[in-house]
Amino acid sequence: AQSVTQLDSQVPVFEEAPVELRCNYSSSVSVYLFWYVQYPNQGLQLLLKYLSGSTLVESINGFEAEFNKSQTSFHLRKPSVHISDTAEYFCAVRNYSSASKIIFGSGTRLSIRP
Amino acid sequence: DTEVTQTPKHLVMGMTNKKSLKCEQHMGHRAMYWYKQKAKKPPELMFVYSYEKLSINESVPSRFSPECPNSSLLNLHLHALQPEDSALYLCASSAMGAANTEAFFGQGTRLTVV
């Protein structure tokens, strides 16, 4: 079985400041790792994913996440946030088998202050 | 086309009503999912369909009845719901096999049971 822990339920930051959203996972098998973003009153959008290969993955809007196998972490970072980044961020895992469950963390609400 | 389309966007129903939520995708995905999301919580898996057959039922009450009439459509039939069933219902789809990595989510149906 897999599990995901997001330790921070809320992260307030000032605009243009850097941010890190933490994610740790537990699994006895190899997994895919994801970050999804949910803007208010909307569905979930994939922000970025780690499948294999390079441990640093990037999104088109400046976010990046680094897979650390020894620490079983997949933290999300952005060097300079914008008001438009205000949203709920979910870390998620799934194992390699077909049509398997996506297990979500509890979410981190990122609020940007001007 | 990377869209998952859900209808309706909003639904208010009484506890004696029968209604259906609909989900459609044209990405050729053969895995489709229903999730339930309560406010300020992560999505919780309800059902998974693989090749139009129910493969996972997360012990969901029988007042929720899923249906997958073809590879592009997924329905969720609702009957005799309770007020605590009010939530955002999210549909998702993904590829199968080696291409099965991330799931694509719809915008959700916000259900209110009165």
Short mmCIF file of C-alpha atoms in Angstrom, two decimals, chain A residues 17-111:
data_model
loop_
_atom_site.label_atom_id
_atom_site.label_comp_id
_atom_site.label_asym_id
_atom_site.label_seq_id
_atom_site.Cartn_x
_atom_site.Cartn_y
_atom_site.Cartn_z
CA ALA A 17 9.08 35.15 -2.54
CA PRO A 18 10.28 31.55 -2.94
CA VAL A 19 8.17 28.67 -1.72
CA GLU A 20 8.58 24.98 -0.97
CA LEU A 21 5.66 22.61 -0.46
CA ARG A 22 6.72 19.39 1.20
CA CYS A 23 5.63 15.89 0.23
CA ASN A 24 6.77 12.55 1.61
CA TYR A 25 5.51 9.20 0.47
CA SER A 26 5.60 5.61 1.61
CA SER A 27 5.48 2.61 -0.69
CA SER A 28 6.84 -0.93 -0.84
CA VAL A 29 6.87 -0.82 -4.66
CA SER A 30 8.04 1.63 -7.27
CA VAL A 31 5.62 4.47 -7.85
CA TYR A 32 4.90 7.38 -10.10
CA LEU A 33 4.78 10.74 -8.30
CA PHE A 34 2.64 13.73 -9.18
CA TRP A 35 1.76 17.22 -8.13
CA TYR A 36 -1.76 18.36 -8.98
CA VAL A 37 -3.08 21.90 -8.54
CA GLN A 38 -6.68 22.83 -7.84
CA TYR A 39 -7.76 26.42 -8.32
CA PRO A 40 -10.92 27.58 -6.48
CA ASN A 41 -14.08 25.89 -7.75
CA GLN A 42 -12.23 23.88 -10.35
CA GLY A 43 -11.05 20.34 -10.97
CA LEU A 44 -7.50 19.08 -10.63
CA GLN A 45 -4.79 19.91 -13.14
CA LEU A 46 -1.54 18.03 -13.44
CA LEU A 47 1.33 20.34 -12.55
CA LEU A 48 4.23 17.92 -13.00
CA LYS A 49 5.14 14.28 -12.72
CA TYR A 50 8.09 12.03 -12.00
CA LEU A 51 8.15 8.73 -13.84
CA SER A 52 11.83 7.82 -14.08
CA GLY A 53 15.16 9.28 -15.16
CA SER A 54 16.18 12.76 -14.08
CA THR A 55 15.13 13.38 -10.51
CA LEU A 56 14.39 17.05 -11.16
CA VAL A 57 11.19 17.74 -13.08
CA GLU A 58 9.85 21.10 -14.16
CA SER A 59 6.51 22.58 -15.12
CA ILE A 60 5.84 25.22 -17.74
CA ASN A 61 4.89 27.85 -15.14
CA GLY A 62 8.12 27.83 -13.13
CA PHE A 63 7.46 25.08 -10.57
CA GLU A 64 9.91 22.25 -10.09
CA ALA A 65 10.01 19.14 -7.94
CA GLU A 66 12.85 16.84 -7.00
CA PHE A 67 12.48 13.14 -6.39
CA ASN A 68 14.65 11.97 -3.52
CA LYS A 69 14.49 8.20 -3.18
CA SER A 70 16.54 7.97 0.01
CA GLN A 71 14.31 10.47 1.78
CA THR A 72 11.14 9.29 -0.03
CA SER A 73 10.31 12.90 -0.79
CA PHE A 74 9.00 14.86 -3.76
CA HIS A 75 9.01 18.49 -2.62
CA LEU A 76 7.60 21.21 -4.87
CA ARG A 77 9.43 24.51 -5.23
CA LYS A 78 9.11 27.81 -7.02
CA PRO A 79 11.74 30.56 -6.80
CA SER A 80 9.26 33.44 -7.12
CA VAL A 81 5.50 33.08 -6.68
CA HIS A 82 2.69 35.15 -8.17
CA ILE A 83 -0.80 35.96 -6.97
CA SER A 84 -2.12 33.59 -9.63
CA ASP A 85 -0.39 30.66 -7.90
CA THR A 86 -2.93 30.82 -5.09
CA ALA A 87 -4.47 27.35 -5.05
CA GLU A 88 -4.58 23.98 -3.33
CA TYR A 89 -1.69 21.69 -4.19
CA PHE A 90 -1.95 17.92 -3.91
CA CYS A 91 0.94 15.49 -4.00
CA ALA A 92 -0.06 12.06 -5.29
CA VAL A 93 1.37 8.61 -5.98
CA ARG A 94 0.32 5.57 -7.93
CA ASN A 95 2.00 2.24 -8.49
CA TYR A 96 2.96 0.90 -11.86
CA SER A 97 0.00 -1.43 -12.38
CA SER A 98 -2.72 -0.50 -14.81
CA ALA A 99 -5.73 1.48 -13.65
CA SER A 100 -4.41 1.56 -10.13
CA LYS A 101 -5.47 3.98 -7.45
CA ILE A 102 -4.04 7.45 -7.29
CA ILE A 103 -3.40 8.17 -3.64
CA PHE A 104 -3.53 11.85 -2.71
CA GLY A 105 -1.94 13.69 0.15
CA SER A 106 -4.12 15.92 2.31
CA GLY A 107 -3.23 19.01 0.29
CA THR A 108 -1.43 22.28 0.95
CA ARG A 109 -3.20 25.58 0.51
CA LEU A 110 -0.79 28.14 -0.94
CA SER A 111 -1.90 31.69 -0.27
#
